């Protein structure tokens, strides 16, 4: 009895021309990607330059307020406590740059909520002052 061969599951090799065509397609795609990447990089450089020139006149405090960065504002005030000679005037001016100054102040003070988590309660005077500020 003759032995029967079963077809193997191994893929048949692709014709050479098909492989070359596939490589050419990938080469074109890579070339297009490289071109698009260069254009994107150029646009990013222009954008960065434009933003830097617009922010040139703003202080770090102004930038934090403009970006509504409450935690950044809190950190800035803590780190520059001694440098801010007339803190209220410079802070007031910076808060005017914020889109929503009230929300920014709340975001800057958000970590003080930890006092409540620790079981500490504000005094009645502090509560009344907070209510008055919130109503305003």
PDB file of C-alpha atoms in Angstrom:
ATOM      1  CA  UNK A   1       0.000   0.000   0.000  1.00  0.00           C
ATOM      2  CA  UNK A   2       1.273   3.375  -0.934  1.00  0.00           C
ATOM      3  CA  UNK A   3       1.720   5.933   1.763  1.00  0.00           C
ATOM      4  CA  UNK A   4      -0.494   9.009   1.396  1.00  0.00           C
ATOM      5  CA  UNK A   5       0.867  12.432   2.082  1.00  0.00           C
ATOM      6  CA  UNK A   6      -1.400  14.958   3.716  1.00  0.00           C
ATOM      7  CA  UNK A   7      -0.934  18.566   2.807  1.00  0.00           C
ATOM      8  CA  UNK A   8       1.030  20.390   5.448  1.00  0.00           C
ATOM      9  CA  UNK A   9      -0.338  23.435   7.249  1.00  0.00           C
ATOM     10  CA  UNK A  10       2.762  25.473   6.431  1.00  0.00           C
ATOM     11  CA  UNK A  11       2.000  28.580   4.362  1.00  0.00           C
ATOM     12  CA  UNK A  12       3.135  28.574   0.809  1.00  0.00           C
ATOM     13  CA  UNK A  13       5.821  31.115   0.101  1.00  0.00           C
ATOM     14  CA  UNK A  14       4.573  34.297  -1.573  1.00  0.00           C
ATOM     15  CA  UNK A  15       5.871  35.041  -5.012  1.00  0.00           C
ATOM     16  CA  UNK A  16       8.851  37.366  -5.010  1.00  0.00           C
ATOM     17  CA  UNK A  17       7.024  40.097  -6.921  1.00  0.00           C
ATOM     18  CA  UNK A  18       4.204  40.141  -4.344  1.00  0.00           C
ATOM     19  CA  UNK A  19       6.720  40.565  -1.517  1.00  0.00           C
ATOM     20  CA  UNK A  20       8.479  43.400  -3.349  1.00  0.00           C
ATOM     21  CA  UNK A  21       5.126  45.142  -3.953  1.00  0.00           C
ATOM     22  CA  UNK A  22       4.237  44.803  -0.284  1.00  0.00           C
ATOM     23  CA  UNK A  23       7.568  46.313   0.752  1.00  0.00           C
ATOM     24  CA  UNK A  24       7.025  49.171  -1.673  1.00  0.00           C
ATOM     25  CA  UNK A  25       3.603  49.893  -0.121  1.00  0.00           C
ATOM     26  CA  UNK A  26       5.140  49.939   3.346  1.00  0.00           C
ATOM     27  CA  UNK A  27       7.918  52.190   2.093  1.00  0.00           C
ATOM     28  CA  UNK A  28       5.374  54.676   0.731  1.00  0.00           C
ATOM     29  CA  UNK A  29       3.451  54.627   3.999  1.00  0.00           C
ATOM     30  CA  UNK A  30       6.656  55.248   5.957  1.00  0.00           C
ATOM     31  CA  UNK A  31       7.570  58.110   3.655  1.00  0.00           C
ATOM     32  CA  UNK A  32       4.106  59.657   4.101  1.00  0.00           C
ATOM     33  CA  UNK A  33       4.344  59.257   7.863  1.00  0.00           C
ATOM     34  CA  UNK A  34       7.776  60.904   7.961  1.00  0.00           C
ATOM     35  CA  UNK A  35       6.493  63.816   5.901  1.00  0.00           C
ATOM     36  CA  UNK A  36       3.439  64.256   8.135  1.00  0.00           C
ATOM     37  CA  UNK A  37       5.606  64.003  11.257  1.00  0.00           C
ATOM     38  CA  UNK A  38       7.912  66.772  10.021  1.00  0.00           C
ATOM     39  CA  UNK A  39       4.917  69.014   9.277  1.00  0.00           C
ATOM     40  CA  UNK A  40       3.466  68.331  12.735  1.00  0.00           C
ATOM     41  CA  UNK A  41       6.817  69.076  14.363  1.00  0.00           C
ATOM     42  CA  UNK A  42       7.072  72.382  12.492  1.00  0.00           C
ATOM     43  CA  UNK A  43       3.560  73.353  13.593  1.00  0.00           C
ATOM     44  CA  UNK A  44       4.405  72.465  17.203  1.00  0.00           C
ATOM     45  CA  UNK A  45       7.469  74.721  17.097  1.00  0.00           C
ATOM     46  CA  UNK A  46       5.381  77.624  15.758  1.00  0.00           C
ATOM     47  CA  UNK A  47       2.685  77.021  18.381  1.00  0.00           C
ATOM     48  CA  UNK A  48       5.221  76.861  21.210  1.00  0.00           C
ATOM     49  CA  UNK A  49       6.812  80.093  20.029  1.00  0.00           C
ATOM     50  CA  UNK A  50       3.427  81.826  19.800  1.00  0.00           C
ATOM     51  CA  UNK A  51       2.379  80.724  23.279  1.00  0.00           C
ATOM     52  CA  UNK A  52       5.735  81.739  24.746  1.00  0.00           C
ATOM     53  CA  UNK A  53       5.507  85.203  23.198  1.00  0.00           C
ATOM     54  CA  UNK A  54       1.967  85.683  24.517  1.00  0.00           C
ATOM     55  CA  UNK A  55       2.931  84.564  28.021  1.00  0.00           C
ATOM     56  CA  UNK A  56       6.069  86.697  28.078  1.00  0.00           C
ATOM     57  CA  UNK A  57       4.397  89.547  29.986  1.00  0.00           C
ATOM     58  CA  UNK A  58       2.685  87.319  32.540  1.00  0.00           C
ATOM     59  CA  UNK A  59       4.210  86.377  35.876  1.00  0.00           C
ATOM     60  CA  UNK A  60       4.126  82.800  37.108  1.00  0.00           C
ATOM     61  CA  UNK A  61       1.337  83.825  39.466  1.00  0.00           C
ATOM     62  CA  UNK A  62      -0.687  85.242  36.551  1.00  0.00           C
ATOM     63  CA  UNK A  63      -0.142  82.059  34.550  1.00  0.00           C
ATOM     64  CA  UNK A  64      -1.310  79.842  37.417  1.00  0.00           C
ATOM     65  CA  UNK A  65      -4.454  81.922  37.860  1.00  0.00           C
ATOM     66  CA  UNK A  66      -5.153  82.071  34.138  1.00  0.00           C
ATOM     67  CA  UNK A  67      -4.864  78.271  33.941  1.00  0.00           C
ATOM     68  CA  UNK A  68      -7.144  77.823  37.001  1.00  0.00           C
ATOM     69  CA  UNK A  69      -4.385  75.770  38.664  1.00  0.00           C
ATOM     70  CA  UNK A  70      -5.566  75.740  42.295  1.00  0.00           C
ATOM     71  CA  UNK A  71      -2.969  73.298  43.629  1.00  0.00           C
ATOM     72  CA  UNK A  72      -0.247  75.167  41.713  1.00  0.00           C
ATOM     73  CA  UNK A  73      -1.442  78.464  43.189  1.00  0.00           C
ATOM     74  CA  UNK A  74      -1.380  77.025  46.707  1.00  0.00           C
ATOM     75  CA  UNK A  75       2.151  75.697  46.169  1.00  0.00           C
ATOM     76  CA  UNK A  76       3.301  78.997  44.649  1.00  0.00           C
ATOM     77  CA  UNK A  77       1.970  81.012  47.596  1.00  0.00           C
ATOM     78  CA  UNK A  78       3.609  78.651  50.085  1.00  0.00           C
ATOM     79  CA  UNK A  79       6.964  78.712  48.280  1.00  0.00           C
ATOM     80  CA  UNK A  80       6.991  82.484  47.641  1.00  0.00           C
ATOM     81  CA  UNK A  81       5.518  83.619  50.944  1.00  0.00           C
ATOM     82  CA  UNK A  82       8.532  85.754  51.829  1.00  0.00           C
ATOM     83  CA  UNK A  83       9.024  87.101  48.304  1.00  0.00           C
ATOM     84  CA  UNK A  84       5.525  88.505  47.965  1.00  0.00           C
ATOM     85  CA  UNK A  85       5.951  91.816  49.773  1.00  0.00           C
ATOM     86  CA  UNK A  86       2.469  93.061  49.059  1.00  0.00           C
ATOM     87  CA  UNK A  87       0.866  89.700  48.547  1.00  0.00           C
ATOM     88  CA  UNK A  88      -2.707  90.890  48.563  1.00  0.00           C
ATOM     89  CA  UNK A  89      -2.146  93.406  45.753  1.00  0.00           C
ATOM     90  CA  UNK A  90      -0.253  91.009  43.470  1.00  0.00           C
ATOM     91  CA  UNK A  91      -2.647  88.163  44.261  1.00  0.00           C
ATOM     92  CA  UNK A  92      -5.681  90.375  43.644  1.00  0.00           C
ATOM     93  CA  UNK A  93      -4.299  91.397  40.253  1.00  0.00           C
ATOM     94  CA  UNK A  94      -3.539  87.772  39.359  1.00  0.00           C
ATOM     95  CA  UNK A  95      -7.004  86.602  40.416  1.00  0.00           C
ATOM     96  CA  UNK A  96      -8.508  89.064  37.939  1.00  0.00           C
ATOM     97  CA  UNK A  97      -6.860  87.005  35.172  1.00  0.00           C
ATOM     98  CA  UNK A  98      -8.633  83.812  36.299  1.00  0.00           C
ATOM     99  CA  UNK A  99     -11.758  82.812  34.355  1.00  0.00           C
ATOM    100  CA  UNK A 100     -13.512  81.951  37.661  1.00  0.00           C
ATOM    101  CA  UNK A 101     -11.605  83.428  40.644  1.00  0.00           C
ATOM    102  CA  UNK A 102     -13.968  81.946  43.234  1.00  0.00           C
ATOM    103  CA  UNK A 103     -13.532  78.429  41.931  1.00  0.00           C
ATOM    104  CA  UNK A 104      -9.759  78.944  41.756  1.00  0.00           C
ATOM    105  CA  UNK A 105      -9.646  79.990  45.423  1.00  0.00           C
ATOM    106  CA  UNK A 106     -11.729  76.947  46.377  1.00  0.00           C
ATOM    107  CA  UNK A 107      -9.421  74.689  44.359  1.00  0.00           C
ATOM    108  CA  UNK A 108      -6.384  76.243  46.042  1.00  0.00           C
ATOM    109  CA  UNK A 109      -7.873  75.562  49.466  1.00  0.00           C
ATOM    110  CA  UNK A 110      -9.198  72.099  48.664  1.00  0.00           C
ATOM    111  CA  UNK A 111      -6.521  70.289  50.654  1.00  0.00           C
ATOM    112  CA  UNK A 112      -7.693  72.056  53.779  1.00  0.00           C
ATOM    113  CA  UNK A 113     -10.646  69.690  53.642  1.00  0.00           C
ATOM    114  CA  UNK A 114      -8.259  67.218  55.236  1.00  0.00           C
ATOM    115  CA  UNK A 115      -8.915  68.995  58.549  1.00  0.00           C
ATOM    116  CA  UNK A 116     -12.488  67.724  58.435  1.00  0.00           C
ATOM    117  CA  UNK A 117     -11.265  64.215  57.634  1.00  0.00           C
ATOM    118  CA  UNK A 118      -9.028  64.393  60.700  1.00  0.00           C
ATOM    119  CA  UNK A 119     -12.008  65.258  62.888  1.00  0.00           C
ATOM    120  CA  UNK A 120     -11.141  68.936  63.318  1.00  0.00           C
ATOM    121  CA  UNK A 121     -14.014  71.380  63.151  1.00  0.00           C
ATOM    122  CA  UNK A 122     -13.768  75.053  62.232  1.00  0.00           C
ATOM    123  CA  UNK A 123     -14.793  77.575  64.853  1.00  0.00           C
ATOM    124  CA  UNK A 124     -18.262  79.144  64.649  1.00  0.00           C
ATOM    125  CA  UNK A 125     -16.618  82.412  63.590  1.00  0.00           C
ATOM    126  CA  UNK A 126     -14.822  80.679  60.721  1.00  0.00           C
ATOM    127  CA  UNK A 127     -18.058  78.983  59.642  1.00  0.00           C
ATOM    128  CA  UNK A 128     -19.917  82.297  59.643  1.00  0.00           C
ATOM    129  CA  UNK A 129     -17.163  83.967  57.614  1.00  0.00           C
ATOM    130  CA  UNK A 130     -17.198  81.101  55.095  1.00  0.00           C
ATOM    131  CA  UNK A 131     -20.985  81.406  54.757  1.00  0.00           C
ATOM    132  CA  UNK A 132     -20.704  85.142  54.159  1.00  0.00           C
ATOM    133  CA  UNK A 133     -18.072  84.602  51.482  1.00  0.00           C
ATOM    134  CA  UNK A 134     -20.108  81.843  49.832  1.00  0.00           C
ATOM    135  CA  UNK A 135     -23.247  83.993  49.734  1.00  0.00           C
ATOM    136  CA  UNK A 136     -21.326  86.869  48.192  1.00  0.00           C
TER     137      UNK A 136
END
